[in-house]
PDB file of N, CA and C in Angstrom:
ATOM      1  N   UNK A1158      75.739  90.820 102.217  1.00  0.00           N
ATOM      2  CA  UNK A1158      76.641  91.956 102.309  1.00  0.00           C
ATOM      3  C   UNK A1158      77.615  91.774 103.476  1.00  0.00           C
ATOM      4  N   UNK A1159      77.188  90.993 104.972  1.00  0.00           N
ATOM      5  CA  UNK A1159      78.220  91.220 105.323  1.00  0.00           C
ATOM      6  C   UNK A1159      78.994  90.252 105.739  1.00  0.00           C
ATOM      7  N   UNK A1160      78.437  89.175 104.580  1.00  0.00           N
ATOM      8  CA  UNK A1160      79.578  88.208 104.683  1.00  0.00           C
ATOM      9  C   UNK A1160      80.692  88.660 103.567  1.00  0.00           C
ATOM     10  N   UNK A1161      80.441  89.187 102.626  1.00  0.00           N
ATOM     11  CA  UNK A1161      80.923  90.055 101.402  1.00  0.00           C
ATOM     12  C   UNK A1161      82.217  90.717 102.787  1.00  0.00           C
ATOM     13  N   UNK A1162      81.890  91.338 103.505  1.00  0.00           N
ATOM     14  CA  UNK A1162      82.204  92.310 104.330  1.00  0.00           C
ATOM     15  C   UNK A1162      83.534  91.643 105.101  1.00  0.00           C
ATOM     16  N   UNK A1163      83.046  90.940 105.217  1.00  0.00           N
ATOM     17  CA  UNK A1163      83.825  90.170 106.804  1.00  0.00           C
ATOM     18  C   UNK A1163      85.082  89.149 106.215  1.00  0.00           C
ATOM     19  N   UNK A1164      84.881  88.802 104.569  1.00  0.00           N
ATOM     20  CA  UNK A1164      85.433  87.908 104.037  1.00  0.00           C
ATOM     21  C   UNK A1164      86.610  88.990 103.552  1.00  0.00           C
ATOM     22  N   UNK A1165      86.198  90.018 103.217  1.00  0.00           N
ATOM     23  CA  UNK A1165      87.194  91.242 102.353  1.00  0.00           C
ATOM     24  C   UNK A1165      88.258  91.601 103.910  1.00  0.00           C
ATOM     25  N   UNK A1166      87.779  91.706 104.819  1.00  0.00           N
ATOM     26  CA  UNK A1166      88.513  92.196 106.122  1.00  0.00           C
ATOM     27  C   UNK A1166      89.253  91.356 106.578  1.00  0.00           C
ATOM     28  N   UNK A1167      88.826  89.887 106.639  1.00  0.00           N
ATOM     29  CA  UNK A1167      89.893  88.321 106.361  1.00  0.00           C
ATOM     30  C   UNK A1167      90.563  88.260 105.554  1.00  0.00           C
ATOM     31  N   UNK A1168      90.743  88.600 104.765  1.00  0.00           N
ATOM     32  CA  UNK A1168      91.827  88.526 103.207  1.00  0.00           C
ATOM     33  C   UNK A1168      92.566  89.372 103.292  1.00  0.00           C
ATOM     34  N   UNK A1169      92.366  90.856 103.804  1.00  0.00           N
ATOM     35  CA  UNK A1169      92.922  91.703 103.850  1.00  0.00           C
ATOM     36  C   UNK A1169      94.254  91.732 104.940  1.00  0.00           C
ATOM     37  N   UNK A1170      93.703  91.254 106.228  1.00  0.00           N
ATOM     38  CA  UNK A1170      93.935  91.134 107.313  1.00  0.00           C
ATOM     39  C   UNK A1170      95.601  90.084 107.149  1.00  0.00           C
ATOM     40  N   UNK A1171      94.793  88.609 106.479  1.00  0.00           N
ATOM     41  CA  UNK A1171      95.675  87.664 105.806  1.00  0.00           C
ATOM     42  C   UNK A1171      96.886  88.407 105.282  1.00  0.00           C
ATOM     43  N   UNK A1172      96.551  88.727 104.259  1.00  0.00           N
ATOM     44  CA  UNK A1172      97.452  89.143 102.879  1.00  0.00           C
ATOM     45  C   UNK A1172      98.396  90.502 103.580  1.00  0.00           C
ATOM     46  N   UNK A1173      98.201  91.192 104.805  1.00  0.00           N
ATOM     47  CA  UNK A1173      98.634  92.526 104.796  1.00  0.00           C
ATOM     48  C   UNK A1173     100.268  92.184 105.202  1.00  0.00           C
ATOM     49  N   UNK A1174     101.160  93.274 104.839  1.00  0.00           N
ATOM     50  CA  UNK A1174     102.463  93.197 105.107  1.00  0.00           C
ATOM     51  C   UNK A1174     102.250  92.580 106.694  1.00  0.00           C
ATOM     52  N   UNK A1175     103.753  91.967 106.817  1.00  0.00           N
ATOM     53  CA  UNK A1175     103.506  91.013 108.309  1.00  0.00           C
ATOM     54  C   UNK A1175     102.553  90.287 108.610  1.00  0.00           C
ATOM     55  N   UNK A1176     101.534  90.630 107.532  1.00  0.00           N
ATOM     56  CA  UNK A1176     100.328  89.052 108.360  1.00  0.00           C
ATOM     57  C   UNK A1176     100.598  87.603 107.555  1.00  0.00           C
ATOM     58  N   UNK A1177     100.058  86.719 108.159  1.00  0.00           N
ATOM     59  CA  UNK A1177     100.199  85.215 107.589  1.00  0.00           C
ATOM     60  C   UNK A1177     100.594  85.012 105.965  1.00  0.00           C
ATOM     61  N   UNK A1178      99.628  85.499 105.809  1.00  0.00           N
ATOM     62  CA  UNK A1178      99.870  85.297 104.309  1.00  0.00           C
ATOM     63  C   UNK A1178     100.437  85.988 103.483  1.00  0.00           C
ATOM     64  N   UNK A1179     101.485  86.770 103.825  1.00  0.00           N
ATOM     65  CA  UNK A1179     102.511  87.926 103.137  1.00  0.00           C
ATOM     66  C   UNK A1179     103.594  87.083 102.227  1.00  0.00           C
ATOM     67  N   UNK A1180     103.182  87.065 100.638  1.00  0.00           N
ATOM     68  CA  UNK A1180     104.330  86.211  99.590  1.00  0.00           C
ATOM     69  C   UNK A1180     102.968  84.639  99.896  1.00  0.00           C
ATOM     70  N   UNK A1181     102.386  84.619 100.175  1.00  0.00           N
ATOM     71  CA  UNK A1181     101.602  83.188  99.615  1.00  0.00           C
ATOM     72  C   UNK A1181     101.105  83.112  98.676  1.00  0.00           C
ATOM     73  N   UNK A1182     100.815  83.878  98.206  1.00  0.00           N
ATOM     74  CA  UNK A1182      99.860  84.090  96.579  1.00  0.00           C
ATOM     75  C   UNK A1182     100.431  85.497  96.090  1.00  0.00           C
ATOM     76  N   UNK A1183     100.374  84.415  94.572  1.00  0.00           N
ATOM     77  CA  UNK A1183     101.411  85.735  93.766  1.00  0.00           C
ATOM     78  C   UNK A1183     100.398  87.354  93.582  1.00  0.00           C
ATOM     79  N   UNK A1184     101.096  88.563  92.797  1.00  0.00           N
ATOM     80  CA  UNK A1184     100.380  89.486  92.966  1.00  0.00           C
ATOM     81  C   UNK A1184      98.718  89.323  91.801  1.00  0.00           C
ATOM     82  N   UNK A1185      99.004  88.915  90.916  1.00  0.00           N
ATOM     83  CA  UNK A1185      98.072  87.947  89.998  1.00  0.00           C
ATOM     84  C   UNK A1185      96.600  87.660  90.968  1.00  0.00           C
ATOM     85  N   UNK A1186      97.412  86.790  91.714  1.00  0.00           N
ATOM     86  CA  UNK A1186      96.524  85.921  92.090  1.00  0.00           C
ATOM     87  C   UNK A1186      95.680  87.020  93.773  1.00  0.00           C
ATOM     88  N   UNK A1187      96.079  87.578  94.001  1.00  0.00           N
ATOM     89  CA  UNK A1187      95.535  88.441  95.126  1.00  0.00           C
ATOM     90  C   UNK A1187      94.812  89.571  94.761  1.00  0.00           C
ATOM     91  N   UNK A1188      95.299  90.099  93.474  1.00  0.00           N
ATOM     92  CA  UNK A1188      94.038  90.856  92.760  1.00  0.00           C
ATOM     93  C   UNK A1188      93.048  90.187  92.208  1.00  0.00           C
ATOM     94  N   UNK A1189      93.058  89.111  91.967  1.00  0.00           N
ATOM     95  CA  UNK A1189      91.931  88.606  91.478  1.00  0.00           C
ATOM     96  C   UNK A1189      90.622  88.422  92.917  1.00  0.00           C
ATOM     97  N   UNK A1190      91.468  87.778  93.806  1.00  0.00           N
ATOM     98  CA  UNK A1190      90.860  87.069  94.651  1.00  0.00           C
ATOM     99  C   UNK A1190      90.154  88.786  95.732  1.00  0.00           C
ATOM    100  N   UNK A1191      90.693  89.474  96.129  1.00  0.00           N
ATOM    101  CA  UNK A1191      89.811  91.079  96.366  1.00  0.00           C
ATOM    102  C   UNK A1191      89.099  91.454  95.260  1.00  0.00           C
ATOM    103  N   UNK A1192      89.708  91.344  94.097  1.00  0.00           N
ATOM    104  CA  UNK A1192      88.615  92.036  93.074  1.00  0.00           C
ATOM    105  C   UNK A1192      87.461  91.336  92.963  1.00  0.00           C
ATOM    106  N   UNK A1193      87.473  90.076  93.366  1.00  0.00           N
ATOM    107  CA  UNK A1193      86.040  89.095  93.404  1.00  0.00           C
ATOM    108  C   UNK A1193      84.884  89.778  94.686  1.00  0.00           C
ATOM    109  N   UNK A1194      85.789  89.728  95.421  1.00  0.00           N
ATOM    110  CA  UNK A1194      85.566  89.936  96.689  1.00  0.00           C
ATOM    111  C   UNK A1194      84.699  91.405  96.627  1.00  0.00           C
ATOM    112  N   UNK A1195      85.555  92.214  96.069  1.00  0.00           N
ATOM    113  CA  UNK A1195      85.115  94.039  96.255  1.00  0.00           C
ATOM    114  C   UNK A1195      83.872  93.526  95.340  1.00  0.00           C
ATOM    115  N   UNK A1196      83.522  92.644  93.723  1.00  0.00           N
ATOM    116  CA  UNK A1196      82.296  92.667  93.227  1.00  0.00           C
ATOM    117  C   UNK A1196      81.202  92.227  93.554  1.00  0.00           C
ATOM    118  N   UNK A1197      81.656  91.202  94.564  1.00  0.00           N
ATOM    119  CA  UNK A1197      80.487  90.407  95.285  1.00  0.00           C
ATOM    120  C   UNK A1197      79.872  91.807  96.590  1.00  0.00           C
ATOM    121  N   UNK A1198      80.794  92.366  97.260  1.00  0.00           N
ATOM    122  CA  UNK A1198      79.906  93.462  97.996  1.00  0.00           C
ATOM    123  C   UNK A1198      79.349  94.577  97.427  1.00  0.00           C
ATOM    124  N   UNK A1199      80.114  95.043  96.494  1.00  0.00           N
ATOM    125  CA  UNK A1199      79.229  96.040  95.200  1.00  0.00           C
ATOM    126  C   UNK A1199      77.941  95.723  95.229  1.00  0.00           C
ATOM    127  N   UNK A1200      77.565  94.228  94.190  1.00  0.00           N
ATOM    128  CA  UNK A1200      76.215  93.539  94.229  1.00  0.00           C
ATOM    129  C   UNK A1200      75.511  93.460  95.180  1.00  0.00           C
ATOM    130  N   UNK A1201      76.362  92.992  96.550  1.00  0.00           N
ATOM    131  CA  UNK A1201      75.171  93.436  97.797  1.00  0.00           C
ATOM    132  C   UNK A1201      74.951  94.772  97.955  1.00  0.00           C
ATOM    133  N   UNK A1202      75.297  95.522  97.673  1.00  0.00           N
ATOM    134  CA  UNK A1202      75.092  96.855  98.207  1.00  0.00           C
ATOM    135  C   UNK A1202      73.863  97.629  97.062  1.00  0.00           C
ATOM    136  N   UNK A1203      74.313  97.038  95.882  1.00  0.00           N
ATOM    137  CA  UNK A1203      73.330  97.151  94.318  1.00  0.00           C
ATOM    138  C   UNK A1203      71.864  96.713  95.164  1.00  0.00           C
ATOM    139  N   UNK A1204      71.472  95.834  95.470  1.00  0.00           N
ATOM    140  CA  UNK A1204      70.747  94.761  95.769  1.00  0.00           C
ATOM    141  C   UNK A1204      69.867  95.594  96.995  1.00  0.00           C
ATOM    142  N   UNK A1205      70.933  96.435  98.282  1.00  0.00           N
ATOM    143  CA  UNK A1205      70.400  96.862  98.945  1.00  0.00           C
ATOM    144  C   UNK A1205      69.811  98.117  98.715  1.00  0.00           C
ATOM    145  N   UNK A1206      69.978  98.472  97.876  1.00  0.00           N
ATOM    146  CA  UNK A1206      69.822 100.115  96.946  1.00  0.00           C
ATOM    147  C   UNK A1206      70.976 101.363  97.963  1.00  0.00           C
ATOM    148  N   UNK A1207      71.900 100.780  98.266  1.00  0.00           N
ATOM    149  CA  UNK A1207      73.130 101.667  98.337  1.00  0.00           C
ATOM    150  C   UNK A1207      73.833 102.110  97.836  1.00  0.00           C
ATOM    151  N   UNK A1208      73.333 102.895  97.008  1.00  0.00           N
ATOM    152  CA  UNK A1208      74.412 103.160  95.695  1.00  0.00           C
ATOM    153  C   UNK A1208      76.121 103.882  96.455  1.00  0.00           C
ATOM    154  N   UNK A1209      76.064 104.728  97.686  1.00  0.00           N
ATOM    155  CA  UNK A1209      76.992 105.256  97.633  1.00  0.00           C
ATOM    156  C   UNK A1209      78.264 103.954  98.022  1.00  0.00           C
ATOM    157  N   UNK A1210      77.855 103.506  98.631  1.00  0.00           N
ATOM    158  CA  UNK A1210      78.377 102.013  99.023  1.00  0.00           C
ATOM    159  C   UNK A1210      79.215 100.813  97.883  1.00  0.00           C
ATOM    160  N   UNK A1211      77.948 101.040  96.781  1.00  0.00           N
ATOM    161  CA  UNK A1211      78.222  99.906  95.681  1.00  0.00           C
ATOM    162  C   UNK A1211      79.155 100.899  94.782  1.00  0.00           C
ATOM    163  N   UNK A1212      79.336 102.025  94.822  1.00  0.00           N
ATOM    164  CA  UNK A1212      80.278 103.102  93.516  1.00  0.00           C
ATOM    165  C   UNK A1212      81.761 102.536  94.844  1.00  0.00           C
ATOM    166  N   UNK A1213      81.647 102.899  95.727  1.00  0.00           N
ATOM    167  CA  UNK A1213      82.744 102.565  96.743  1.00  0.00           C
ATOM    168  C   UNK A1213      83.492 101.431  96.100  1.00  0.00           C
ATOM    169  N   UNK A1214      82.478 100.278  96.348  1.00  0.00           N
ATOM    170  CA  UNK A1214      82.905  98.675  96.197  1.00  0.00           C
ATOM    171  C   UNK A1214      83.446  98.958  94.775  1.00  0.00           C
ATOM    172  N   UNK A1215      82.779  99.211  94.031  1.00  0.00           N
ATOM    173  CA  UNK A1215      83.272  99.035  92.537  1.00  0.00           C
ATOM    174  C   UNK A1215      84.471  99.543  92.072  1.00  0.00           C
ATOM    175  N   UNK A1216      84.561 100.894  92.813  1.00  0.00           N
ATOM    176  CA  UNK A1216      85.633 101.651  92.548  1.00  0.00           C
ATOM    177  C   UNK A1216      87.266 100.310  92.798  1.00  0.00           C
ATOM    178  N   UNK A1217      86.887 100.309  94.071  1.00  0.00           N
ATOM    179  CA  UNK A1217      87.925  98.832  94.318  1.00  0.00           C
ATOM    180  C   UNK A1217      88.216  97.865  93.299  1.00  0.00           C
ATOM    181  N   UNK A1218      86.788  97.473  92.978  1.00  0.00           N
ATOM    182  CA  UNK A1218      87.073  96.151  92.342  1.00  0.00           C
ATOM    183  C   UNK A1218      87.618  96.255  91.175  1.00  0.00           C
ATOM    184  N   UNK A1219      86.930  97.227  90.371  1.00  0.00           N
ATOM    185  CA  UNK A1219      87.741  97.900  89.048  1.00  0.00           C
ATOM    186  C   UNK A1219      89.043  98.393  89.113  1.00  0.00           C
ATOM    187  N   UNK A1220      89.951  98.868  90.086  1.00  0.00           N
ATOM    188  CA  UNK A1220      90.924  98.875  90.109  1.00  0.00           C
ATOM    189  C   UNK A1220      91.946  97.852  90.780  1.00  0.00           C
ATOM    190  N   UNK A1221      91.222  96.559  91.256  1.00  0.00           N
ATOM    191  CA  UNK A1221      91.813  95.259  90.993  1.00  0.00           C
ATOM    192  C   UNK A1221      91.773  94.317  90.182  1.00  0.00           C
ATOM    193  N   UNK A1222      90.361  94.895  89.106  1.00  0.00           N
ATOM    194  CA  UNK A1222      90.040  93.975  87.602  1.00  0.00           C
ATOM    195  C   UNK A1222      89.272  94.400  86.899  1.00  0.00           C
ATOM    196  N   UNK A1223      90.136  95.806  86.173  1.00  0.00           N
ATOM    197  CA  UNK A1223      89.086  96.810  85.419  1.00  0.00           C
ATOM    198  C   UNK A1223      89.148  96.332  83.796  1.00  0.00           C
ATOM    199  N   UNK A1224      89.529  94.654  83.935  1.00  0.00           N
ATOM    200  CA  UNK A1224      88.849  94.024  82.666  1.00  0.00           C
ATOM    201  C   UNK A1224      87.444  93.514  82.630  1.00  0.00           C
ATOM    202  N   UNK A1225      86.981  93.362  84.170  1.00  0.00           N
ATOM    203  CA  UNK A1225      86.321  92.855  84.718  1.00  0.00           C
ATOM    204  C   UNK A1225      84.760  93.259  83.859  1.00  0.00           C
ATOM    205  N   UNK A1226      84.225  92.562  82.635  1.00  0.00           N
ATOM    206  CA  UNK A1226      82.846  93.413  82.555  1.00  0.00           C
ATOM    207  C   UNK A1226      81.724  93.502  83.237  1.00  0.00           C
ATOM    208  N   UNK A1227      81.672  92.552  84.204  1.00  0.00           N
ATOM    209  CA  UNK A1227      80.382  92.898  85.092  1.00  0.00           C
ATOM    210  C   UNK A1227      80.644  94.210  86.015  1.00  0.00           C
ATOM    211  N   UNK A1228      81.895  94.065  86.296  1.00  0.00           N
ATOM    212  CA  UNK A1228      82.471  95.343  87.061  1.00  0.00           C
ATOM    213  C   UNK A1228      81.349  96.889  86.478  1.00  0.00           C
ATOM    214  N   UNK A1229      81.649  96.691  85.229  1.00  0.00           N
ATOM    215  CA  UNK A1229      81.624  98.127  84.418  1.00  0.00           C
ATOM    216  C   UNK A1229      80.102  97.849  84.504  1.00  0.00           C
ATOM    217  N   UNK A1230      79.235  96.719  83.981  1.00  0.00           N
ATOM    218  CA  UNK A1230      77.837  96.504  84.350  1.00  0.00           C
ATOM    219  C   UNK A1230      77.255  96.856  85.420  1.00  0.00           C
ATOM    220  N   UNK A1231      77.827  96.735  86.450  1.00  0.00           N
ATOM    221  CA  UNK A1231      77.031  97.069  88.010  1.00  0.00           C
ATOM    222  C   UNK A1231      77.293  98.502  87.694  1.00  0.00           C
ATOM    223  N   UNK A1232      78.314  99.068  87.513  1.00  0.00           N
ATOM    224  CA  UNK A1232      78.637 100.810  87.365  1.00  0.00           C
ATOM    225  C   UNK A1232      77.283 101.287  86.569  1.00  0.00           C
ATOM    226  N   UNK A1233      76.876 100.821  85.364  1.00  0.00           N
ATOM    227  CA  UNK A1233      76.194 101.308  84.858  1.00  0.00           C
ATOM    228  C   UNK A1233      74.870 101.068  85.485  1.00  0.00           C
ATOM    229  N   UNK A1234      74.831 100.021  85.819  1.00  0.00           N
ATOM    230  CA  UNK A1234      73.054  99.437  87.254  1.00  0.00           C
ATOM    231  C   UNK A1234      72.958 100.802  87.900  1.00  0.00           C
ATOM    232  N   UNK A1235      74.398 101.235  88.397  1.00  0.00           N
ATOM    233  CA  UNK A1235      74.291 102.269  89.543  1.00  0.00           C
ATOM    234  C   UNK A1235      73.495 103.597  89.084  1.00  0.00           C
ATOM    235  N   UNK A1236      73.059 104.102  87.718  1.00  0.00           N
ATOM    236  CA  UNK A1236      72.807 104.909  87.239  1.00  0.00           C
ATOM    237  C   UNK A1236      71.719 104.968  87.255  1.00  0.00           C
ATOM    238  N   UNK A1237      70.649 103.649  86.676  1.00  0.00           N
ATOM    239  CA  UNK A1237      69.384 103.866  86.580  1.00  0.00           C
ATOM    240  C   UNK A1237      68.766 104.322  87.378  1.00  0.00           C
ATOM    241  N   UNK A1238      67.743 104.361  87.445  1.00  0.00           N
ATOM    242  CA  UNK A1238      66.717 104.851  88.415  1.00  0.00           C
ATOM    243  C   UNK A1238      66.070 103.366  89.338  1.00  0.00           C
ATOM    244  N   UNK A1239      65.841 103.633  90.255  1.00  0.00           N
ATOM    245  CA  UNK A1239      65.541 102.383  91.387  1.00  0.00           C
ATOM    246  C   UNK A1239      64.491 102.099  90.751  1.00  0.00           C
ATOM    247  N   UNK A1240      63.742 102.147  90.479  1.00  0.00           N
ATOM    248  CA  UNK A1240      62.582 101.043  90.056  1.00  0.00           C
ATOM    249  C   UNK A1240      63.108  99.764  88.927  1.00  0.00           C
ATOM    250  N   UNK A1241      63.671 100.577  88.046  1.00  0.00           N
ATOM    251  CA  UNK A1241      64.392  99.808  86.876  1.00  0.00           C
ATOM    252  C   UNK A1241      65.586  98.747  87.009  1.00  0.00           C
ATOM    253  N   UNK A1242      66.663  99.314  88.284  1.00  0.00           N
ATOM    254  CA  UNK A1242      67.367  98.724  88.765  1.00  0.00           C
ATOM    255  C   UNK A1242      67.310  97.489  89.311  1.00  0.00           C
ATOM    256  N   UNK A1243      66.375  97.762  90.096  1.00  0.00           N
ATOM    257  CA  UNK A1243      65.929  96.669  90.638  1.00  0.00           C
ATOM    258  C   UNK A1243      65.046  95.526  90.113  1.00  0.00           C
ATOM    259  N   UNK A1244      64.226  95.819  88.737  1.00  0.00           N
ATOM    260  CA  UNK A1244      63.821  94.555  88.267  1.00  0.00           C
ATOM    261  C   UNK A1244      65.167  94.261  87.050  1.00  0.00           C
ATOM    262  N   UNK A1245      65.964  94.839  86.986  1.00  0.00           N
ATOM    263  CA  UNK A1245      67.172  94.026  85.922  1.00  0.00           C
ATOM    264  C   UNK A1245      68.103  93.220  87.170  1.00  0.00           C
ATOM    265  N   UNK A1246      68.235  93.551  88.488  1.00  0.00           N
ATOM    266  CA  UNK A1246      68.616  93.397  89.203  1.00  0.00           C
ATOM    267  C   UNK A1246      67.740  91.416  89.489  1.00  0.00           C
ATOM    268  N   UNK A1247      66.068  91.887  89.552  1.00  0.00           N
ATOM    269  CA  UNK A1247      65.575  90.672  90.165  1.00  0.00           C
ATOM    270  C   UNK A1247      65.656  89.492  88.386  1.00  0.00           C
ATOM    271  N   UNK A1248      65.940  90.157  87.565  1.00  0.00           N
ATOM    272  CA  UNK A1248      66.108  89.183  86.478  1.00  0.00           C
ATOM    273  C   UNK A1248      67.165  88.693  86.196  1.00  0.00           C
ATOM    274  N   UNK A1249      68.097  89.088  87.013  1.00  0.00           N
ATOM    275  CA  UNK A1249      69.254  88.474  87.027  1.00  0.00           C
ATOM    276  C   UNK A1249      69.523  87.225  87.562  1.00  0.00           C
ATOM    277  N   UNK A1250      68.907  87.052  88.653  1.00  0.00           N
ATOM    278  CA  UNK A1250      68.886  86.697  89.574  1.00  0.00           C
ATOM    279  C   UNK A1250      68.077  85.109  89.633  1.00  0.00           C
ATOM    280  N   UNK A1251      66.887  85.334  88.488  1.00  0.00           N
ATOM    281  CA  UNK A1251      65.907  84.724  88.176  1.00  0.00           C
ATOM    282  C   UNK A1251      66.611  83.508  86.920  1.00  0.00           C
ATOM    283  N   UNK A1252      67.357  84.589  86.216  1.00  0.00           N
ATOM    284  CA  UNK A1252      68.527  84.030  85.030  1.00  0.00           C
ATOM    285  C   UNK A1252      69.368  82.933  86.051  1.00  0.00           C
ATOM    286  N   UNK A1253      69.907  83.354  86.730  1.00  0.00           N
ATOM    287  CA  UNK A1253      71.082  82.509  87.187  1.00  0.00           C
ATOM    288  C   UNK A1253      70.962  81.712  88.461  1.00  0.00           C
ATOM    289  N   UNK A1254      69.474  81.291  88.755  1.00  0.00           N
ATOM    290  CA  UNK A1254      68.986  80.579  89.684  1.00  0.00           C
ATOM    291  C   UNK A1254      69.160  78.832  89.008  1.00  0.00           C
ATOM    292  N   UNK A1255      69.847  78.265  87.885  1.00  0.00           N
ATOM    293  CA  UNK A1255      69.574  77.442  87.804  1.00  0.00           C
ATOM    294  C   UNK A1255      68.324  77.030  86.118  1.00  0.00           C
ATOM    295  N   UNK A1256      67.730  77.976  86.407  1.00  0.00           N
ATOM    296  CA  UNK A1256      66.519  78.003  84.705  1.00  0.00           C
ATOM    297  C   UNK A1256      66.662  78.853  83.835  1.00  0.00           C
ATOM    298  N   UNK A1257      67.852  78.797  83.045  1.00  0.00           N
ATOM    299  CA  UNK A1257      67.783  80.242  82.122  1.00  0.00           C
ATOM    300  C   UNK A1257      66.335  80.058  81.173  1.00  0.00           C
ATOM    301  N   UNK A1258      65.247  79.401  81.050  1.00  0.00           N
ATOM    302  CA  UNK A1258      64.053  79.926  80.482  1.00  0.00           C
ATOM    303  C   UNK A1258      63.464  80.457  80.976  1.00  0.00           C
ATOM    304  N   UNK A1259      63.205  81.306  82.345  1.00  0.00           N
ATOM    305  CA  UNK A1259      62.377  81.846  83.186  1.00  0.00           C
ATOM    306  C   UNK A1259      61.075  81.216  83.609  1.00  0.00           C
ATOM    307  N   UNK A1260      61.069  80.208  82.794  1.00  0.00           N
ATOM    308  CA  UNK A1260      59.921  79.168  83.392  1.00  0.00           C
ATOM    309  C   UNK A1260      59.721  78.678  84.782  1.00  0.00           C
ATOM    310  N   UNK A1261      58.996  77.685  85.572  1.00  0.00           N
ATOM    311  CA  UNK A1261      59.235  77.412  86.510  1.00  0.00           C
ATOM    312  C   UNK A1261      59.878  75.940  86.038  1.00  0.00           C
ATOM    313  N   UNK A1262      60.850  75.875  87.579  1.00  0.00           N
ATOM    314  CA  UNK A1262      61.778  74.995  87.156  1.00  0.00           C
ATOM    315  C   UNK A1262      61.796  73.347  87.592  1.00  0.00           C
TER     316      UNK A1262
END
C-alpha cells in the first residue's frame, strides 16, 4: 500500500502543471498510467480490509479507466462481507502466483 502510495504522489507530483513532466506523455497515456496506479492501491487497501480507503482508490481509478473490469470487480469485493472477501481475495492471489491449478507448484 504504500508503495502504491508514494508511487501515485511521484506521478502526480511529475505530471502536475509546471512539474517535469508537463506534455511528456500524451493524455491517453497518463490516464492509464494513474488509473493503474489508483487500482493497485484500491487492492492494497481491499487486502487491508479498508474498505473506506479502497471505494476512495477506486472511485479514482474508475474515473481514469471505467472500462477497466477489475476496477468494477474490486467495487463489487467491496460489498461482501469480510470473511468472504477475503478468501476470494486469498484465491486470487493463489491463482496468479504462478500455478493456475492450485496445486503445489
Amino acid at each position: 500500500r504504500r508503495m502504491a502510495e508514494s508511487s501515485l504522489r511521484l506521478l502526480q507530483g511529475f505530471l502536475a502543471d509546471g512539474g517535469p513532466g508537463e506534455g511528456l506523455l500524451s493524455e491517453r497515456e497518463r490516464r492509464r498510467r494513474l488509473g493503474r496506479l489508483w487500482h493497485d492501491l484500491a487492492y492494497a487497501c481491499l487486502v487491508e480490509d479498508d474498505l473506506a480507503a479502497a471505494r476512495g482508490a477506486l472511485g479514482h481509478a474508475i474515473r481514469h479507466r471505467p472500462l477497466r473490469v477489475k476496477n468494477w470487480a474490486y467495487a463489487a469485493l467491496g460489498v461482501l462481507p469480510a470473511a468472504l472477501r477475503r478468501r476470494v481475495l486469498a484465491r486470487g492471489r493463489r491463482l496468479t502466483s504462478g500455478n493456475r491449478r492450485g496445486g503445489p507448484a
